[in-house]
């Protein structure tokens, strides 16, 4: 999709600190980390949010979650938080489905 930041990351035209890549998914470091480890995991294919992704391609949605686990392990994490902000009022600012992987410190609940 043109004018989509994370399509650019997936295509390699937008620079990113990639920690894991397959033909289907990419994991890279968040540019504004909220924890010692803060990764984003995206499908290469464009869907506006996690719900749209899961509805259209549940296998790919599962691959995103599997990649989150693998990327977390590569960073030495056993405990981490997996977050899909969905919609503007839930904090979504980039409308290409992505999972946040947050870890490396104790995390409080509930989130703000
Ligand atoms: P969300 O607010 O849930 O849509 O998450 C979008 C995330 O993308 C935010 O945590 C941003 O810090 C992050 N972000 C924005 N631009 C970039 C970029 N060029 N590279 C890496 N992360 C980015
Ligand atoms: Zn996109």
Short mmCIF file of C-alpha atoms and ligand atoms in Angstrom, two decimals:
data_model
loop_
_atom_site.label_atom_id
_atom_site.label_comp_id
_atom_site.label_asym_id
_atom_site.label_seq_id
_atom_site.Cartn_x
_atom_site.Cartn_y
_atom_site.Cartn_z
CA UNK A 1 0.00 0.00 0.00
CA UNK A 2 1.42 3.41 -0.93
CA UNK A 3 1.97 5.98 1.82
CA UNK A 4 2.04 3.35 4.55
CA UNK A 5 5.04 3.60 6.86
CA UNK A 6 5.12 -0.08 7.79
CA UNK A 7 4.64 -1.23 4.19
CA UNK A 8 7.83 0.75 3.61
CA UNK A 9 9.57 -1.06 6.48
CA UNK A 10 8.36 -4.41 5.12
CA UNK A 11 9.62 -3.51 1.64
CA UNK A 12 12.94 -2.25 2.99
CA UNK A 13 12.46 1.26 1.60
CA UNK A 14 12.07 2.73 5.13
CA UNK A 15 15.09 1.99 7.34
CA UNK A 16 14.44 -0.06 10.46
CA UNK A 17 16.43 -2.04 13.01
CA UNK A 18 15.15 -5.46 11.93
CA UNK A 19 15.64 -8.33 14.39
CA UNK A 20 13.70 -11.06 12.54
CA UNK A 21 12.38 -11.35 9.01
CA UNK A 22 10.56 -14.04 7.05
CA UNK A 23 8.70 -13.78 3.75
CA UNK A 24 5.50 -13.16 5.74
CA UNK A 25 6.48 -11.12 8.83
CA UNK A 26 9.06 -8.59 10.04
CA UNK A 27 10.07 -7.72 13.62
CA UNK A 28 11.97 -4.50 14.26
CA UNK A 29 12.79 -2.11 17.12
CA UNK A 30 10.30 0.60 17.96
CA UNK A 31 11.79 4.04 17.26
CA UNK A 32 10.40 5.36 20.58
CA UNK A 33 10.89 2.47 23.01
CA UNK A 34 8.68 2.25 26.08
CA UNK A 35 10.67 -0.56 27.69
CA UNK A 36 14.27 -1.86 27.48
CA UNK A 37 13.03 -4.19 24.74
CA UNK A 38 10.28 -2.77 22.53
CA UNK A 39 9.75 -4.51 19.21
CA UNK A 40 7.06 -4.23 16.57
CA UNK A 41 5.96 -7.28 14.62
CA UNK A 42 4.14 -6.72 11.34
CA UNK A 43 2.77 -8.86 8.55
CA UNK A 44 4.36 -7.96 5.21
CA UNK A 45 0.85 -7.79 3.76
CA UNK A 46 -1.10 -4.66 4.60
CA UNK A 47 -4.12 -4.84 6.95
CA UNK A 48 -5.27 -1.80 8.86
CA UNK A 49 -5.36 -3.50 12.26
CA UNK A 50 -5.10 -6.85 14.01
CA UNK A 51 -8.82 -7.56 13.73
CA UNK A 52 -8.82 -7.04 9.98
CA UNK A 53 -5.72 -9.22 9.73
CA UNK A 54 -7.25 -12.05 11.76
CA UNK A 55 -10.52 -11.90 9.79
CA UNK A 56 -8.78 -11.99 6.41
CA UNK A 57 -5.89 -14.34 7.15
CA UNK A 58 -5.94 -16.14 10.51
CA UNK A 59 -2.86 -18.17 9.58
CA UNK A 60 -0.88 -14.97 9.05
CA UNK A 61 -2.23 -13.55 12.33
CA UNK A 62 -0.84 -16.66 14.02
CA UNK A 63 2.48 -16.17 12.28
CA UNK A 64 2.68 -12.65 13.72
CA UNK A 65 2.19 -14.05 17.22
CA UNK A 66 4.74 -16.83 16.61
CA UNK A 67 7.23 -14.25 15.34
CA UNK A 68 6.62 -12.15 18.46
CA UNK A 69 7.55 -15.15 20.62
CA UNK A 70 10.64 -15.89 18.51
CA UNK A 71 11.75 -12.25 18.50
CA UNK A 72 11.25 -12.01 22.27
CA UNK A 73 13.37 -15.14 22.77
CA UNK A 74 16.08 -13.73 20.50
CA UNK A 75 16.18 -10.70 22.81
CA UNK A 76 16.54 -12.97 25.84
CA UNK A 77 13.00 -12.38 27.10
CA UNK A 78 10.94 -15.03 28.83
CA UNK A 79 8.31 -12.56 30.03
CA UNK A 80 6.87 -9.89 27.79
CA UNK A 81 3.68 -8.07 26.95
CA UNK A 82 2.06 -8.41 23.53
CA UNK A 83 -0.15 -5.45 22.61
CA UNK A 84 -2.30 -4.73 19.56
CA UNK A 85 -3.56 -1.16 19.82
CA UNK A 86 -6.69 -1.16 17.69
CA UNK A 87 -8.24 2.16 16.74
CA UNK A 88 -7.23 5.75 17.37
CA UNK A 89 -8.80 5.91 20.85
CA UNK A 90 -6.84 2.83 21.90
CA UNK A 91 -3.57 4.48 20.89
CA UNK A 92 -3.16 3.17 17.36
CA UNK A 93 -1.21 5.69 15.31
CA UNK A 94 0.06 3.54 12.43
CA UNK A 95 -2.73 1.82 10.54
CA UNK A 96 -0.80 -1.24 9.40
CA UNK A 97 -1.42 -4.13 11.80
CA UNK A 98 1.38 -4.53 14.31
CA UNK A 99 2.07 -6.22 17.62
CA UNK A 100 4.12 -4.46 20.26
CA UNK A 101 6.49 -6.75 22.19
CA UNK A 102 7.44 -5.04 25.46
CA UNK A 103 9.82 -6.46 28.03
CA UNK A 104 13.05 -6.17 29.94
CA UNK A 105 11.45 -4.53 32.97
CA UNK A 106 8.53 -5.21 35.30
CA UNK A 107 5.30 -4.05 33.68
CA UNK A 108 2.33 -2.74 35.62
CA UNK A 109 -1.35 -3.50 35.04
CA UNK A 110 -3.72 -2.00 34.05
CA UNK A 111 -2.07 0.03 31.30
CA UNK A 112 -3.01 3.69 30.96
P1 LIG B 1 0.71 2.39 17.59
O1 LIG B 1 0.69 3.73 18.29
O2 LIG B 1 0.18 1.24 18.39
O3 LIG B 1 0.08 2.50 16.21
O4 LIG B 1 2.24 2.03 17.39
C1 LIG B 1 3.03 2.62 16.41
C2 LIG B 1 4.44 2.54 16.90
O5 LIG B 1 5.29 2.76 15.79
C3 LIG B 1 4.82 3.59 17.94
O6 LIG B 1 5.23 2.92 19.14
C4 LIG B 1 5.96 4.36 17.30
O7 LIG B 1 6.97 4.71 18.21
C5 LIG B 1 6.45 3.39 16.25
N1 LIG B 1 7.10 3.96 15.08
C6 LIG B 1 6.69 5.01 14.34
N2 LIG B 1 7.52 5.20 13.31
C7 LIG B 1 8.48 4.24 13.38
C8 LIG B 1 9.62 3.91 12.61
N3 LIG B 1 9.97 4.60 11.51
N4 LIG B 1 10.39 2.87 13.01
C9 LIG B 1 10.07 2.17 14.11
N5 LIG B 1 8.99 2.42 14.88
C10 LIG B 1 8.20 3.45 14.52
ZN1 LIG B 2 0.93 -1.01 5.23
#
